[in-house]
Amino acid sequence: MKKLLLVLVGFTLFGCAASDVSTPLDTTEISGTLEAVDGLTYEFGDIDINGGIVSREFAFANQSDEPLYIYEATTSCGCTTGEIVTEAETFGPFGMRNESQSTITIDPNETFKVRISYDPMFHGPTDLGVRQRSLFLFTSAAFDGTVVRQYEGQPNFTEMSVSGTVVSS
């Protein structure tokens, strides 16, 4: 019994020592810029509920001499996912209530895209009508009132929206 107890205590101590301790993110730092290259909204028009997932990419640029940090990406509904696409890598998919603690760095003068995908069948075959879904990007970009907005107690954010009318063919 004593040996079993010692083995369990040893595994517990070893497991705690080997665990990855992450440092909380400093989301108060202002760094980089977030320029929307082609707008923040997109209208799909009619979306066939049986037609599969529809997607739209939004282009952005960090037109500064400082890196831009993306702390989090989250969507407004489970039927919507997002990805951040850089030249080197694709991050995501991100969904509703994203718990990611990974920071994505966008280098100075680098461009990237945010891909939003909407699944019209997610809520079932009778979920027809006008739908609008959003992706929120929380970043280190300075508040500008247009592309970058503020919400009390959170990093500055940018909202991209897609909308359309879900129809049955």
PDB file of C-alpha atoms in Angstrom:
ATOM      1  CA  MET A   1       0.000   0.000   0.000  1.00  0.00           C
ATOM      2  CA  LYS A   2       2.835   2.385   0.881  1.00  0.00           C
ATOM      3  CA  LYS A   3       4.550   1.598  -2.429  1.00  0.00           C
ATOM      4  CA  LEU A   4       1.340   2.357  -4.339  1.00  0.00           C
ATOM      5  CA  LEU A   5       0.968   5.657  -2.486  1.00  0.00           C
ATOM      6  CA  LEU A   6       4.591   6.594  -3.234  1.00  0.00           C
ATOM      7  CA  VAL A   7       4.146   5.733  -6.923  1.00  0.00           C
ATOM      8  CA  LEU A   8       0.975   7.852  -7.142  1.00  0.00           C
ATOM      9  CA  VAL A   9       2.644  10.794  -5.383  1.00  0.00           C
ATOM     10  CA  GLY A  10       5.660  10.455  -7.701  1.00  0.00           C
ATOM     11  CA  PHE A  11       3.489  10.480 -10.838  1.00  0.00           C
ATOM     12  CA  THR A  12       1.576  13.481  -9.531  1.00  0.00           C
ATOM     13  CA  LEU A  13       4.739  15.467  -8.807  1.00  0.00           C
ATOM     14  CA  PHE A  14       6.344  14.474 -12.117  1.00  0.00           C
ATOM     15  CA  GLY A  15       3.163  15.340 -14.016  1.00  0.00           C
ATOM     16  CA  CYS A  16       2.959  18.769 -12.387  1.00  0.00           C
ATOM     17  CA  ALA A  17       6.618  19.496 -13.068  1.00  0.00           C
ATOM     18  CA  ALA A  18       6.292  18.492 -16.707  1.00  0.00           C
ATOM     19  CA  SER A  19       3.084  20.393 -17.417  1.00  0.00           C
ATOM     20  CA  ASP A  20       3.200  23.342 -19.788  1.00  0.00           C
ATOM     21  CA  VAL A  21       2.577  26.532 -17.842  1.00  0.00           C
ATOM     22  CA  SER A  22       1.375  29.271 -20.145  1.00  0.00           C
ATOM     23  CA  THR A  23       1.779  32.951 -19.474  1.00  0.00           C
ATOM     24  CA  PRO A  24      -1.422  35.015 -19.608  1.00  0.00           C
ATOM     25  CA  LEU A  25      -1.666  37.113 -22.761  1.00  0.00           C
ATOM     26  CA  ASP A  26      -1.066  40.854 -22.498  1.00  0.00           C
ATOM     27  CA  THR A  27      -4.012  42.015 -24.566  1.00  0.00           C
ATOM     28  CA  THR A  28      -3.568  45.671 -23.628  1.00  0.00           C
ATOM     29  CA  GLU A  29      -0.571  46.272 -25.913  1.00  0.00           C
ATOM     30  CA  ILE A  30      -1.349  48.418 -28.961  1.00  0.00           C
ATOM     31  CA  SER A  31       0.717  47.288 -31.931  1.00  0.00           C
ATOM     32  CA  GLY A  32       0.257  47.109 -35.694  1.00  0.00           C
ATOM     33  CA  THR A  33      -2.663  48.231 -37.829  1.00  0.00           C
ATOM     34  CA  LEU A  34      -5.648  46.431 -39.279  1.00  0.00           C
ATOM     35  CA  GLU A  35      -6.683  47.714 -42.693  1.00  0.00           C
ATOM     36  CA  ALA A  36      -9.719  46.125 -44.371  1.00  0.00           C
ATOM     37  CA  VAL A  37      -8.754  45.777 -48.043  1.00  0.00           C
ATOM     38  CA  ASP A  38     -12.194  44.906 -49.419  1.00  0.00           C
ATOM     39  CA  GLY A  39     -14.769  45.697 -46.753  1.00  0.00           C
ATOM     40  CA  LEU A  40     -16.220  43.973 -43.696  1.00  0.00           C
ATOM     41  CA  THR A  41     -19.569  42.686 -44.982  1.00  0.00           C
ATOM     42  CA  TYR A  42     -20.679  40.343 -47.737  1.00  0.00           C
ATOM     43  CA  GLU A  43     -24.134  39.408 -49.053  1.00  0.00           C
ATOM     44  CA  PHE A  44     -24.383  35.889 -50.534  1.00  0.00           C
ATOM     45  CA  GLY A  45     -27.895  36.430 -51.901  1.00  0.00           C
ATOM     46  CA  ASP A  46     -29.881  33.179 -51.992  1.00  0.00           C
ATOM     47  CA  ILE A  47     -28.195  30.227 -50.262  1.00  0.00           C
ATOM     48  CA  ASP A  48     -29.540  26.779 -51.136  1.00  0.00           C
ATOM     49  CA  ILE A  49     -30.003  24.919 -47.840  1.00  0.00           C
ATOM     50  CA  ASN A  50     -28.972  21.694 -49.605  1.00  0.00           C
ATOM     51  CA  GLY A  51     -26.057  23.311 -51.443  1.00  0.00           C
ATOM     52  CA  GLY A  52     -23.403  22.828 -48.778  1.00  0.00           C
ATOM     53  CA  ILE A  53     -21.164  25.260 -46.962  1.00  0.00           C
ATOM     54  CA  VAL A  54     -20.641  28.741 -48.451  1.00  0.00           C
ATOM     55  CA  SER A  55     -17.504  30.786 -47.743  1.00  0.00           C
ATOM     56  CA  ARG A  56     -16.154  34.293 -48.182  1.00  0.00           C
ATOM     57  CA  GLU A  57     -12.630  35.634 -47.665  1.00  0.00           C
ATOM     58  CA  PHE A  58     -11.947  39.111 -46.297  1.00  0.00           C
ATOM     59  CA  ALA A  59      -8.503  40.598 -47.032  1.00  0.00           C
ATOM     60  CA  PHE A  60      -6.574  42.611 -44.433  1.00  0.00           C
ATOM     61  CA  ALA A  61      -3.188  44.293 -44.205  1.00  0.00           C
ATOM     62  CA  ASN A  62      -0.932  45.331 -41.355  1.00  0.00           C
ATOM     63  CA  GLN A  63       0.415  48.528 -42.905  1.00  0.00           C
ATOM     64  CA  SER A  64       2.713  49.513 -40.075  1.00  0.00           C
ATOM     65  CA  ASP A  65       6.266  49.022 -38.864  1.00  0.00           C
ATOM     66  CA  GLU A  66       5.063  46.952 -35.875  1.00  0.00           C
ATOM     67  CA  PRO A  67       3.657  43.429 -35.683  1.00  0.00           C
ATOM     68  CA  LEU A  68      -0.095  42.948 -35.341  1.00  0.00           C
ATOM     69  CA  TYR A  69      -1.182  40.370 -32.766  1.00  0.00           C
ATOM     70  CA  ILE A  70      -4.392  38.392 -33.200  1.00  0.00           C
ATOM     71  CA  TYR A  71      -5.428  37.107 -29.787  1.00  0.00           C
ATOM     72  CA  GLU A  72      -8.655  35.368 -30.658  1.00  0.00           C
ATOM     73  CA  ALA A  73     -11.189  34.713 -33.401  1.00  0.00           C
ATOM     74  CA  THR A  74     -14.730  33.678 -32.527  1.00  0.00           C
ATOM     75  CA  THR A  75     -18.016  33.404 -34.405  1.00  0.00           C
ATOM     76  CA  SER A  76     -21.553  34.461 -33.547  1.00  0.00           C
ATOM     77  CA  CYS A  77     -23.080  30.990 -34.040  1.00  0.00           C
ATOM     78  CA  GLY A  78     -22.126  27.331 -34.204  1.00  0.00           C
ATOM     79  CA  CYS A  79     -23.161  27.216 -37.873  1.00  0.00           C
ATOM     80  CA  THR A  80     -20.261  29.524 -38.720  1.00  0.00           C
ATOM     81  CA  THR A  81     -16.509  28.892 -38.638  1.00  0.00           C
ATOM     82  CA  GLY A  82     -13.510  30.986 -39.519  1.00  0.00           C
ATOM     83  CA  GLU A  83      -9.892  30.600 -40.526  1.00  0.00           C
ATOM     84  CA  ILE A  84      -7.005  33.052 -40.627  1.00  0.00           C
ATOM     85  CA  VAL A  85      -4.906  32.537 -43.752  1.00  0.00           C
ATOM     86  CA  THR A  86      -1.366  33.924 -44.035  1.00  0.00           C
ATOM     87  CA  GLU A  87       1.220  33.191 -46.722  1.00  0.00           C
ATOM     88  CA  ALA A  88       2.903  30.682 -44.430  1.00  0.00           C
ATOM     89  CA  GLU A  89       0.028  29.010 -42.591  1.00  0.00           C
ATOM     90  CA  THR A  90      -3.712  28.619 -42.078  1.00  0.00           C
ATOM     91  CA  PHE A  91      -4.981  28.925 -38.494  1.00  0.00           C
ATOM     92  CA  GLY A  92      -8.277  27.470 -37.329  1.00  0.00           C
ATOM     93  CA  PRO A  93     -11.000  26.605 -37.796  1.00  0.00           C
ATOM     94  CA  PHE A  94     -12.370  28.920 -35.129  1.00  0.00           C
ATOM     95  CA  GLY A  95     -15.939  28.656 -33.952  1.00  0.00           C
ATOM     96  CA  MET A  96     -18.318  30.014 -31.380  1.00  0.00           C
ATOM     97  CA  ARG A  97     -16.823  30.336 -27.893  1.00  0.00           C
ATOM     98  CA  ASN A  98     -13.287  29.805 -29.120  1.00  0.00           C
ATOM     99  CA  GLU A  99     -10.958  29.119 -26.199  1.00  0.00           C
ATOM    100  CA  SER A 100      -7.699  29.606 -28.099  1.00  0.00           C
ATOM    101  CA  GLN A 101      -4.840  31.087 -26.128  1.00  0.00           C
ATOM    102  CA  SER A 102      -2.459  31.110 -29.090  1.00  0.00           C
ATOM    103  CA  THR A 103      -1.420  34.477 -30.425  1.00  0.00           C
ATOM    104  CA  ILE A 104      -1.041  34.814 -34.193  1.00  0.00           C
ATOM    105  CA  THR A 105       1.561  37.356 -35.292  1.00  0.00           C
ATOM    106  CA  ILE A 106       1.094  39.300 -38.523  1.00  0.00           C
ATOM    107  CA  ASP A 107       4.408  40.874 -39.469  1.00  0.00           C
ATOM    108  CA  PRO A 108       4.749  44.529 -40.518  1.00  0.00           C
ATOM    109  CA  ASN A 109       3.424  45.195 -44.031  1.00  0.00           C
ATOM    110  CA  GLU A 110       2.050  41.643 -44.287  1.00  0.00           C
ATOM    111  CA  THR A 111      -1.366  40.813 -45.710  1.00  0.00           C
ATOM    112  CA  PHE A 112      -3.672  38.034 -44.567  1.00  0.00           C
ATOM    113  CA  LYS A 113      -7.207  36.799 -45.113  1.00  0.00           C
ATOM    114  CA  VAL A 114     -10.037  35.790 -42.837  1.00  0.00           C
ATOM    115  CA  ARG A 115     -12.237  33.061 -44.310  1.00  0.00           C
ATOM    116  CA  ILE A 116     -15.786  32.794 -42.943  1.00  0.00           C
ATOM    117  CA  SER A 117     -17.744  29.621 -43.716  1.00  0.00           C
ATOM    118  CA  TYR A 118     -21.483  29.216 -43.106  1.00  0.00           C
ATOM    119  CA  ASP A 119     -23.325  25.874 -43.050  1.00  0.00           C
ATOM    120  CA  PRO A 120     -26.996  26.534 -43.921  1.00  0.00           C
ATOM    121  CA  MET A 121     -28.026  22.995 -42.889  1.00  0.00           C
ATOM    122  CA  PHE A 122     -26.463  23.252 -39.393  1.00  0.00           C
ATOM    123  CA  HIS A 123     -29.789  24.125 -37.712  1.00  0.00           C
ATOM    124  CA  GLY A 124     -31.850  21.659 -39.741  1.00  0.00           C
ATOM    125  CA  PRO A 125     -33.811  21.561 -42.990  1.00  0.00           C
ATOM    126  CA  THR A 126     -36.531  23.987 -41.859  1.00  0.00           C
ATOM    127  CA  ASP A 127     -34.206  26.855 -40.879  1.00  0.00           C
ATOM    128  CA  LEU A 128     -35.031  29.051 -43.869  1.00  0.00           C
ATOM    129  CA  GLY A 129     -34.996  32.824 -44.282  1.00  0.00           C
ATOM    130  CA  VAL A 130     -32.623  35.752 -43.888  1.00  0.00           C
ATOM    131  CA  ARG A 131     -29.502  34.979 -41.850  1.00  0.00           C
ATOM    132  CA  GLN A 132     -26.563  37.121 -40.768  1.00  0.00           C
ATOM    133  CA  ARG A 133     -23.487  35.653 -39.090  1.00  0.00           C
ATOM    134  CA  SER A 134     -20.325  37.320 -37.818  1.00  0.00           C
ATOM    135  CA  LEU A 135     -16.721  36.580 -36.978  1.00  0.00           C
ATOM    136  CA  PHE A 136     -14.988  38.694 -34.341  1.00  0.00           C
ATOM    137  CA  LEU A 137     -11.227  39.186 -34.507  1.00  0.00           C
ATOM    138  CA  PHE A 138      -9.618  40.409 -31.251  1.00  0.00           C
ATOM    139  CA  THR A 139      -6.302  42.134 -31.992  1.00  0.00           C
ATOM    140  CA  SER A 140      -3.628  44.558 -30.815  1.00  0.00           C
ATOM    141  CA  ALA A 141      -4.654  47.139 -33.446  1.00  0.00           C
ATOM    142  CA  ALA A 142      -5.503  50.620 -32.183  1.00  0.00           C
ATOM    143  CA  PHE A 143      -9.155  51.662 -31.953  1.00  0.00           C
ATOM    144  CA  ASP A 144     -10.221  53.633 -35.029  1.00  0.00           C
ATOM    145  CA  GLY A 145     -14.017  53.514 -34.681  1.00  0.00           C
ATOM    146  CA  THR A 146     -14.534  51.940 -38.106  1.00  0.00           C
ATOM    147  CA  VAL A 147     -12.500  48.788 -38.713  1.00  0.00           C
ATOM    148  CA  VAL A 148     -11.293  48.407 -35.129  1.00  0.00           C
ATOM    149  CA  ARG A 149     -13.815  48.903 -32.341  1.00  0.00           C
ATOM    150  CA  GLN A 150     -13.763  48.664 -28.545  1.00  0.00           C
ATOM    151  CA  TYR A 151     -15.728  46.659 -26.013  1.00  0.00           C
ATOM    152  CA  GLU A 152     -15.255  47.253 -22.297  1.00  0.00           C
ATOM    153  CA  GLY A 153     -12.700  44.928 -20.739  1.00  0.00           C
ATOM    154  CA  GLN A 154     -11.745  43.205 -24.008  1.00  0.00           C
ATOM    155  CA  PRO A 155      -9.002  43.671 -26.593  1.00  0.00           C
ATOM    156  CA  ASN A 156      -9.990  45.829 -29.549  1.00  0.00           C
ATOM    157  CA  PHE A 157     -11.983  43.881 -32.116  1.00  0.00           C
ATOM    158  CA  THR A 158     -13.054  43.825 -35.744  1.00  0.00           C
ATOM    159  CA  GLU A 159     -16.355  42.312 -36.899  1.00  0.00           C
ATOM    160  CA  MET A 160     -16.848  40.751 -40.327  1.00  0.00           C
ATOM    161  CA  SER A 161     -20.386  39.744 -41.353  1.00  0.00           C
ATOM    162  CA  VAL A 162     -21.863  37.512 -44.018  1.00  0.00           C
ATOM    163  CA  SER A 163     -25.553  37.344 -44.780  1.00  0.00           C
ATOM    164  CA  GLY A 164     -27.966  35.750 -47.171  1.00  0.00           C
ATOM    165  CA  THR A 165     -31.389  34.209 -47.552  1.00  0.00           C
ATOM    166  CA  VAL A 166     -31.485  30.463 -46.939  1.00  0.00           C
ATOM    167  CA  VAL A 167     -33.904  28.882 -49.415  1.00  0.00           C
ATOM    168  CA  SER A 168     -35.064  25.363 -50.224  1.00  0.00           C
ATOM    169  CA  SER A 169     -34.616  24.394 -53.855  1.00  0.00           C
TER     170      SER A 169
END
